[in-house]
Amino acid sequence: MEKGYWEKIAPSYETEIFDVLKNDKSGKIVKAILSFASPKKSVIDIGCAVGKWMPVLAPVFGKVHAIDISNNNLKIAAKKYPQYTNITYERVDMSATTLLSAPSIKVKKYDSAICINAILTSSLKKRNLFFKHMASFIKKGGDLVLVVPSLESKLFSHIIANKYNIDEAKKDKAPTGKRAISQIRFIKDGVTDIDDVPTKHFLKEELELLLNLAGFTVEKIEKINYKWSTEFHKPPSWLKTPQPWDWMVKATKK
Ligand SMILES: C[S@@+](CC[C@H](N)C(=O)[O-])C[C@H]1O[C@@H](n2cnc3c(N)ncnc32)[C@H](O)[C@@H]1O
């Protein structure tokens, strides 16, 4: 999932891309954000897309800086919320080697940050840079709420689908040739397709280690559960819990 993909999908973002805020029926993410929100604090939304989290952030923080790699997404977000005068938008590539395109970012650190399903790239090099830049934006003692796709959940869904032939999974053709080789290489790195796009999924232990090494203290890692209908067209009525999930991390900058 690279810049071109996000620019192209921007006009149909609302129908194409999974809405974490809407689907987190537990409200755990909002609750985690509200636990450190203050009109005296600034927050940066990393990978803000079309600005779904603006109505959560703008009323409770003094300043909101919303950044994304996609100009098209940022334009849509800026048009959507003219009522919030405390938001600034900026195009930033979190996987760039240097953040030259983001002069304001270079000199500024934020009291807190959210990053909701934006670290998705299949490239290890780009993910490393993403984590490094994310850490550099947050003040010492500042808070982070991070949400990422769960590899455990993805494998669990595949296992259930195959065992019980959900959505006729048994009819799926196994990949062959180059595609099979690339899928094997990818899965060893936790990269598996979402809508045919290779997407990084994370293990809980992997996240804990990555964040520690990036300079964070992990306070908690929790599941954000979703309905089975987010995973399957026709989930069987007996399929209730465990539900599919993303990982939510609450961490502070060391
Ligand atoms: C799945 S969307 C999530 C959007 C939003 N956080 C939400 O929860 O509604 C992922 C967003 O991350 C952005 N993104 C991906 N890679 C990025 C990068 N290297 N730098 C900045 N933004 C990036 C994409 O443009 C896209 O808007």
mmCIF file of C-alpha atoms and ligand atoms in Angstrom:
data_model
loop_
_atom_site.group_PDB
_atom_site.id
_atom_site.type_symbol
_atom_site.label_atom_id
_atom_site.label_comp_id
_atom_site.label_asym_id
_atom_site.label_seq_id
_atom_site.Cartn_x
_atom_site.Cartn_y
_atom_site.Cartn_z
ATOM 1 C CA MET A 1 0.000 0.000 0.000
ATOM 2 C CA GLU A 2 2.068 2.880 -1.286
ATOM 3 C CA LYS A 3 1.438 6.580 -2.124
ATOM 4 C CA GLY A 4 -0.066 5.892 -5.567
ATOM 5 C CA TYR A 5 -2.567 3.466 -4.054
ATOM 6 C CA TRP A 6 -3.745 5.969 -1.429
ATOM 7 C CA GLU A 7 -3.976 8.868 -3.910
ATOM 8 C CA LYS A 8 -6.041 6.752 -6.309
ATOM 9 C CA ILE A 9 -8.407 5.405 -3.694
ATOM 10 C CA ALA A 10 -9.046 8.807 -2.016
ATOM 11 C CA PRO A 11 -12.288 9.669 -3.916
ATOM 12 C CA SER A 12 -13.850 6.309 -2.964
ATOM 13 C CA TYR A 13 -12.154 6.110 0.447
ATOM 14 C CA GLU A 14 -15.448 6.067 2.411
ATOM 15 C CA THR A 15 -16.750 2.917 0.699
ATOM 16 C CA GLU A 16 -13.454 1.100 0.088
ATOM 17 C CA ILE A 17 -11.501 1.442 3.321
ATOM 18 C CA PHE A 18 -12.354 -0.153 6.655
ATOM 19 C CA ASP A 19 -13.572 2.401 9.206
ATOM 20 C CA VAL A 20 -11.887 1.585 12.537
ATOM 21 C CA LEU A 21 -13.697 4.338 14.475
ATOM 22 C CA LYS A 22 -17.139 3.158 13.335
ATOM 23 C CA ASN A 23 -16.389 -0.531 13.841
ATOM 24 C CA ASP A 24 -14.842 -0.265 17.322
ATOM 25 C CA LYS A 25 -18.141 -0.832 19.119
ATOM 26 C CA SER A 26 -16.314 -1.111 22.471
ATOM 27 C CA GLY A 27 -15.157 2.515 22.196
ATOM 28 C CA LYS A 28 -11.758 1.427 23.614
ATOM 29 C CA ILE A 29 -9.754 3.582 21.193
ATOM 30 C CA VAL A 30 -11.702 6.755 21.952
ATOM 31 C CA LYS A 31 -11.437 5.984 25.677
ATOM 32 C CA ALA A 32 -7.649 5.558 25.405
ATOM 33 C CA ILE A 33 -7.355 8.901 23.573
ATOM 34 C CA LEU A 34 -9.588 10.700 26.094
ATOM 35 C CA SER A 35 -7.435 9.376 28.968
ATOM 36 C CA PHE A 36 -4.669 11.863 28.026
ATOM 37 C CA ALA A 37 -6.570 14.516 26.035
ATOM 38 C CA SER A 38 -6.402 18.125 27.221
ATOM 39 C CA PRO A 39 -7.053 21.585 25.705
ATOM 40 C CA LYS A 40 -3.495 22.393 26.876
ATOM 41 C CA LYS A 41 -2.000 19.625 24.708
ATOM 42 C CA SER A 42 -1.193 19.112 21.047
ATOM 43 C CA VAL A 43 -1.810 15.874 19.150
ATOM 44 C CA ILE A 44 -0.576 14.607 15.804
ATOM 45 C CA ASP A 45 -2.750 12.215 13.774
ATOM 46 C CA ILE A 46 -0.295 10.182 11.688
ATOM 47 C CA GLY A 47 -1.950 8.779 8.545
ATOM 48 C CA CYS A 48 -5.127 10.794 9.066
ATOM 49 C CA ALA A 49 -6.578 9.949 5.590
ATOM 50 C CA VAL A 50 -9.939 11.702 5.145
ATOM 51 C CA GLY A 51 -9.924 12.843 8.792
ATOM 52 C CA LYS A 52 -12.271 10.372 10.478
ATOM 53 C CA TRP A 53 -10.668 11.038 13.867
ATOM 54 C CA MET A 54 -10.940 14.847 13.655
ATOM 55 C CA PRO A 55 -14.340 15.006 15.431
ATOM 56 C CA VAL A 56 -12.779 12.982 18.284
ATOM 57 C CA LEU A 57 -9.534 14.983 18.503
ATOM 58 C CA ALA A 58 -10.409 18.601 17.670
ATOM 59 C CA PRO A 59 -12.909 19.221 20.521
ATOM 60 C CA VAL A 60 -10.611 17.840 23.253
ATOM 61 C CA PHE A 61 -7.071 18.919 22.243
ATOM 62 C CA GLY A 62 -5.728 22.463 21.939
ATOM 63 C CA LYS A 63 -4.009 21.802 18.601
ATOM 64 C CA VAL A 64 -4.354 18.978 16.090
ATOM 65 C CA HIS A 65 -1.803 18.371 13.337
ATOM 66 C CA ALA A 66 -3.135 15.918 10.743
ATOM 67 C CA ILE A 67 -0.608 14.360 8.392
ATOM 68 C CA ASP A 68 -0.850 11.883 5.535
ATOM 69 C CA ILE A 69 1.138 10.774 2.500
ATOM 70 C CA SER A 70 -1.863 11.433 0.214
ATOM 71 C CA ASN A 71 -2.624 14.990 -0.938
ATOM 72 C CA ASN A 72 -6.046 13.892 -2.137
ATOM 73 C CA ASN A 73 -6.969 12.484 1.279
ATOM 74 C CA LEU A 74 -5.795 15.679 2.991
ATOM 75 C CA LYS A 75 -7.869 17.876 0.652
ATOM 76 C CA ILE A 76 -11.000 15.833 1.428
ATOM 77 C CA ALA A 77 -10.304 16.013 5.181
ATOM 78 C CA ALA A 78 -9.735 19.785 5.134
ATOM 79 C CA LYS A 79 -13.036 20.367 3.291
ATOM 80 C CA LYS A 80 -15.002 18.113 5.644
ATOM 81 C CA TYR A 81 -14.336 19.919 8.901
ATOM 82 C CA PRO A 82 -14.235 23.712 8.378
ATOM 83 C CA GLN A 83 -15.758 24.138 11.853
ATOM 84 C CA TYR A 84 -12.544 23.003 13.578
ATOM 85 C CA THR A 85 -10.139 25.925 13.485
ATOM 86 C CA ASN A 86 -7.468 24.196 15.615
ATOM 87 C CA ILE A 87 -6.497 21.648 12.908
ATOM 88 C CA THR A 88 -3.548 21.997 10.517
ATOM 89 C CA TYR A 89 -2.988 19.580 7.645
ATOM 90 C CA GLU A 90 0.315 18.613 6.055
ATOM 91 C CA ARG A 91 1.540 16.094 3.518
ATOM 92 C CA VAL A 92 4.251 13.961 5.087
ATOM 93 C CA ASP A 93 5.710 10.645 3.947
ATOM 94 C CA MET A 94 6.459 8.771 7.164
ATOM 95 C CA SER A 95 8.667 6.357 5.229
ATOM 96 C CA ALA A 96 10.850 9.020 3.618
ATOM 97 C CA THR A 97 14.522 8.782 4.486
ATOM 98 C CA THR A 98 14.489 12.432 5.568
ATOM 99 C CA LEU A 99 11.396 14.486 6.279
ATOM 100 C CA LEU A 100 12.369 17.350 3.958
ATOM 101 C CA SER A 101 8.788 17.745 2.750
ATOM 102 C CA ALA A 102 7.677 18.535 6.271
ATOM 103 C CA PRO A 103 9.447 21.650 7.560
ATOM 104 C CA SER A 104 7.031 22.207 10.422
ATOM 105 C CA ILE A 105 7.407 18.605 11.576
ATOM 106 C CA LYS A 106 11.201 18.883 11.659
ATOM 107 C CA VAL A 107 11.134 21.512 14.356
ATOM 108 C CA LYS A 108 8.085 20.433 16.300
ATOM 109 C CA LYS A 109 7.306 17.750 18.811
ATOM 110 C CA TYR A 110 3.799 16.903 19.974
ATOM 111 C CA ASP A 111 2.390 16.059 23.412
ATOM 112 C CA SER A 112 0.622 13.047 21.962
ATOM 113 C CA ALA A 113 0.003 11.051 18.809
ATOM 114 C CA ILE A 114 -2.457 8.663 17.276
ATOM 115 C CA CYS A 115 -1.693 6.371 14.376
ATOM 116 C CA ILE A 116 -4.650 4.243 13.343
ATOM 117 C CA ASN A 117 -4.050 1.514 10.753
ATOM 118 C CA ALA A 118 -1.472 3.492 8.816
ATOM 119 C CA ILE A 119 1.630 1.278 9.240
ATOM 120 C CA LEU A 120 0.599 -1.158 6.541
ATOM 121 C CA THR A 121 3.457 -1.135 4.040
ATOM 122 C CA SER A 122 4.948 -4.490 3.041
ATOM 123 C CA SER A 123 8.442 -2.927 2.985
ATOM 124 C CA LEU A 124 10.488 -3.530 6.138
ATOM 125 C CA LYS A 125 12.722 -0.549 5.329
ATOM 126 C CA LYS A 126 9.686 1.752 5.061
ATOM 127 C CA ARG A 127 8.183 0.411 8.291
ATOM 128 C CA ASN A 128 11.471 0.989 10.143
ATOM 129 C CA LEU A 129 11.516 4.618 8.975
ATOM 130 C CA PHE A 130 7.837 5.013 9.902
ATOM 131 C CA PHE A 131 8.486 3.882 13.492
ATOM 132 C CA LYS A 132 11.620 6.057 13.735
ATOM 133 C CA HIS A 133 9.837 9.238 12.552
ATOM 134 C CA MET A 134 6.792 8.503 14.720
ATOM 135 C CA ALA A 135 9.018 8.353 17.810
ATOM 136 C CA SER A 136 10.774 11.592 16.813
ATOM 137 C CA PHE A 137 7.476 13.543 16.724
ATOM 138 C CA ILE A 138 6.483 12.852 20.342
ATOM 139 C CA LYS A 139 7.791 14.683 23.414
ATOM 140 C CA LYS A 140 9.407 12.751 26.271
ATOM 141 C CA GLY A 141 6.573 11.343 28.406
ATOM 142 C CA GLY A 142 4.090 11.952 25.576
ATOM 143 C CA ASP A 143 1.332 9.477 24.752
ATOM 144 C CA LEU A 144 0.738 7.282 21.721
ATOM 145 C CA VAL A 145 -2.316 5.309 20.652
ATOM 146 C CA LEU A 146 -1.377 2.960 17.844
ATOM 147 C CA VAL A 147 -3.717 0.558 16.018
ATOM 148 C CA VAL A 148 -2.423 -2.054 13.562
ATOM 149 C CA PRO A 149 -3.768 -5.183 11.850
ATOM 150 C CA SER A 150 -3.249 -8.383 13.869
ATOM 151 C CA LEU A 151 -1.446 -11.313 12.266
ATOM 152 C CA GLU A 152 -2.914 -13.688 14.855
ATOM 153 C CA SER A 153 -6.429 -12.556 13.884
ATOM 154 C CA LYS A 154 -5.743 -12.897 10.164
ATOM 155 C CA LEU A 155 -4.439 -16.461 10.562
ATOM 156 C CA PHE A 156 -7.309 -17.340 12.896
ATOM 157 C CA SER A 157 -9.829 -16.146 10.273
ATOM 158 C CA HIS A 158 -8.098 -18.195 7.543
ATOM 159 C CA ILE A 159 -8.071 -21.328 9.722
ATOM 160 C CA ILE A 160 -11.779 -20.951 10.591
ATOM 161 C CA ALA A 161 -12.696 -20.233 6.962
ATOM 162 C CA ASN A 162 -10.876 -23.317 5.683
ATOM 163 C CA LYS A 163 -12.104 -25.660 8.391
ATOM 164 C CA TYR A 164 -15.763 -24.711 8.012
ATOM 165 C CA ASN A 165 -15.683 -23.739 4.331
ATOM 166 C CA ILE A 166 -16.941 -20.241 5.115
ATOM 167 C CA ASP A 167 -17.643 -18.177 1.974
ATOM 168 C CA GLU A 168 -16.756 -21.368 0.058
ATOM 169 C CA ALA A 169 -13.112 -21.002 1.086
ATOM 170 C CA LYS A 170 -12.360 -24.546 -0.131
ATOM 171 C CA LYS A 171 -12.985 -23.388 -3.700
ATOM 172 C CA ASP A 172 -10.170 -20.794 -3.435
ATOM 173 C CA LYS A 173 -7.369 -21.741 -5.819
ATOM 174 C CA ALA A 174 -3.943 -22.094 -4.195
ATOM 175 C CA PRO A 175 -1.423 -19.687 -5.754
ATOM 176 C CA THR A 176 1.223 -21.168 -8.034
ATOM 177 C CA GLY A 177 4.548 -20.090 -9.538
ATOM 178 C CA LYS A 178 5.953 -16.663 -8.727
ATOM 179 C CA ARG A 179 2.836 -15.603 -6.848
ATOM 180 C CA ALA A 180 3.130 -18.616 -4.520
ATOM 181 C CA ILE A 181 6.811 -17.875 -3.868
ATOM 182 C CA SER A 182 6.137 -14.214 -3.105
ATOM 183 C CA GLN A 183 3.226 -15.105 -0.814
ATOM 184 C CA ILE A 184 5.431 -17.502 1.177
ATOM 185 C CA ARG A 185 8.166 -14.870 1.485
ATOM 186 C CA PHE A 186 5.593 -12.283 2.555
ATOM 187 C CA ILE A 187 3.789 -14.408 5.150
ATOM 188 C CA LYS A 188 7.112 -15.148 6.893
ATOM 189 C CA ASP A 189 7.314 -11.377 7.462
ATOM 190 C CA GLY A 190 3.674 -11.066 8.565
ATOM 191 C CA VAL A 191 2.580 -9.598 5.225
ATOM 192 C CA THR A 192 -0.687 -10.951 3.880
ATOM 193 C CA ASP A 193 -3.273 -9.579 1.467
ATOM 194 C CA ILE A 194 -6.159 -7.264 2.313
ATOM 195 C CA ASP A 195 -8.315 -6.879 -0.809
ATOM 196 C CA ASP A 196 -5.449 -8.324 -2.888
ATOM 197 C CA VAL A 197 -2.959 -5.751 -1.569
ATOM 198 C CA PRO A 198 0.035 -7.095 0.442
ATOM 199 C CA THR A 199 -0.419 -5.565 3.900
ATOM 200 C CA LYS A 200 1.719 -5.845 7.039
ATOM 201 C CA HIS A 201 0.017 -7.562 9.977
ATOM 202 C CA PHE A 202 1.682 -7.574 13.428
ATOM 203 C CA LEU A 203 2.119 -10.097 16.234
ATOM 204 C CA LYS A 204 1.507 -8.811 19.758
ATOM 205 C CA GLU A 205 5.064 -9.681 20.890
ATOM 206 C CA GLU A 206 6.531 -8.152 17.722
ATOM 207 C CA LEU A 207 4.748 -4.853 18.409
ATOM 208 C CA GLU A 208 5.953 -4.761 22.005
ATOM 209 C CA LEU A 209 9.576 -5.278 20.905
ATOM 210 C CA LEU A 210 9.395 -2.812 17.993
ATOM 211 C CA LEU A 211 7.945 -0.068 20.159
ATOM 212 C CA ASN A 212 10.475 -0.662 22.944
ATOM 213 C CA LEU A 213 13.324 -0.425 20.449
ATOM 214 C CA ALA A 214 11.776 2.711 18.922
ATOM 215 C CA GLY A 215 11.892 4.427 22.335
ATOM 216 C CA PHE A 216 8.456 3.783 23.837
ATOM 217 C CA THR A 217 7.242 2.224 27.069
ATOM 218 C CA VAL A 218 4.280 0.016 26.242
ATOM 219 C CA GLU A 219 1.516 0.426 28.823
ATOM 220 C CA LYS A 220 -0.986 -1.972 27.327
ATOM 221 C CA ILE A 221 -1.805 -3.902 24.179
ATOM 222 C CA GLU A 222 -5.467 -4.719 23.707
ATOM 223 C CA LYS A 223 -7.682 -6.343 21.109
ATOM 224 C CA ILE A 224 -10.138 -4.131 19.231
ATOM 225 C CA ASN A 225 -12.816 -6.654 18.299
ATOM 226 C CA TYR A 226 -14.927 -6.444 15.162
ATOM 227 C CA LYS A 227 -17.994 -8.318 13.949
ATOM 228 C CA TRP A 228 -17.362 -11.457 11.867
ATOM 229 C CA SER A 229 -19.236 -9.784 9.025
ATOM 230 C CA THR A 230 -16.163 -7.532 8.619
ATOM 231 C CA GLU A 231 -14.177 -10.655 7.676
ATOM 232 C CA PHE A 232 -16.714 -12.912 5.898
ATOM 233 C CA HIS A 233 -19.626 -12.280 3.512
ATOM 234 C CA LYS A 234 -21.701 -14.998 5.197
ATOM 235 C CA PRO A 235 -20.436 -15.739 8.710
ATOM 236 C CA PRO A 236 -22.224 -18.808 10.162
ATOM 237 C CA SER A 237 -24.691 -17.970 12.953
ATOM 238 C CA TRP A 238 -22.741 -20.160 15.455
ATOM 239 C CA LEU A 239 -19.567 -18.118 14.923
ATOM 240 C CA LYS A 240 -19.561 -15.621 17.789
ATOM 241 C CA THR A 241 -16.421 -15.326 19.954
ATOM 242 C CA PRO A 242 -13.476 -14.915 19.661
ATOM 243 C CA GLN A 243 -14.090 -12.203 17.098
ATOM 244 C CA PRO A 244 -11.539 -10.866 14.575
ATOM 245 C CA TRP A 245 -9.414 -8.029 15.911
ATOM 246 C CA ASP A 246 -6.793 -5.316 15.409
ATOM 247 C CA TRP A 247 -4.145 -4.592 18.041
ATOM 248 C CA MET A 248 -4.373 -1.301 19.946
ATOM 249 C CA VAL A 249 -1.267 -0.157 21.825
ATOM 250 C CA LYS A 250 -1.158 2.561 24.445
ATOM 251 C CA ALA A 251 2.438 3.656 24.924
ATOM 252 C CA THR A 252 4.474 6.584 26.237
ATOM 253 C CA LYS A 253 7.668 8.063 24.845
ATOM 254 C CA LYS A 254 10.766 7.320 26.962
HETATM 255 C C1 LIG B 1 -6.287 2.690 6.342
HETATM 256 S S1 LIG B 1 -5.985 4.399 6.210
HETATM 257 C C2 LIG B 1 -6.343 4.837 7.907
HETATM 258 C C3 LIG B 1 -6.774 6.247 8.045
HETATM 259 C C4 LIG B 1 -7.187 6.788 9.390
HETATM 260 N N1 LIG B 1 -6.099 6.740 10.346
HETATM 261 C C5 LIG B 1 -8.438 6.154 9.920
HETATM 262 O O1 LIG B 1 -8.371 5.454 10.911
HETATM 263 O O2 LIG B 1 -9.511 6.398 9.376
HETATM 264 C C6 LIG B 1 -4.230 4.524 6.123
HETATM 265 C C7 LIG B 1 -3.719 5.921 5.848
HETATM 266 O O3 LIG B 1 -2.315 5.944 6.072
HETATM 267 C C8 LIG B 1 -1.730 6.761 5.088
HETATM 268 N N2 LIG B 1 -0.315 6.381 4.930
HETATM 269 C C9 LIG B 1 0.166 5.218 4.471
HETATM 270 N N3 LIG B 1 1.511 5.246 4.405
HETATM 271 C C10 LIG B 1 1.886 6.474 4.845
HETATM 272 C C11 LIG B 1 3.138 7.135 4.995
HETATM 273 N N4 LIG B 1 4.287 6.532 4.656
HETATM 274 N N5 LIG B 1 3.155 8.396 5.473
HETATM 275 C C12 LIG B 1 2.008 9.034 5.796
HETATM 276 N N6 LIG B 1 0.783 8.470 5.665
HETATM 277 C C13 LIG B 1 0.717 7.206 5.195
HETATM 278 C C14 LIG B 1 -2.536 6.509 3.839
HETATM 279 O O4 LIG B 1 -2.417 7.550 2.883
HETATM 280 C C15 LIG B 1 -3.949 6.370 4.402
HETATM 281 O O5 LIG B 1 -4.614 7.593 4.366
#
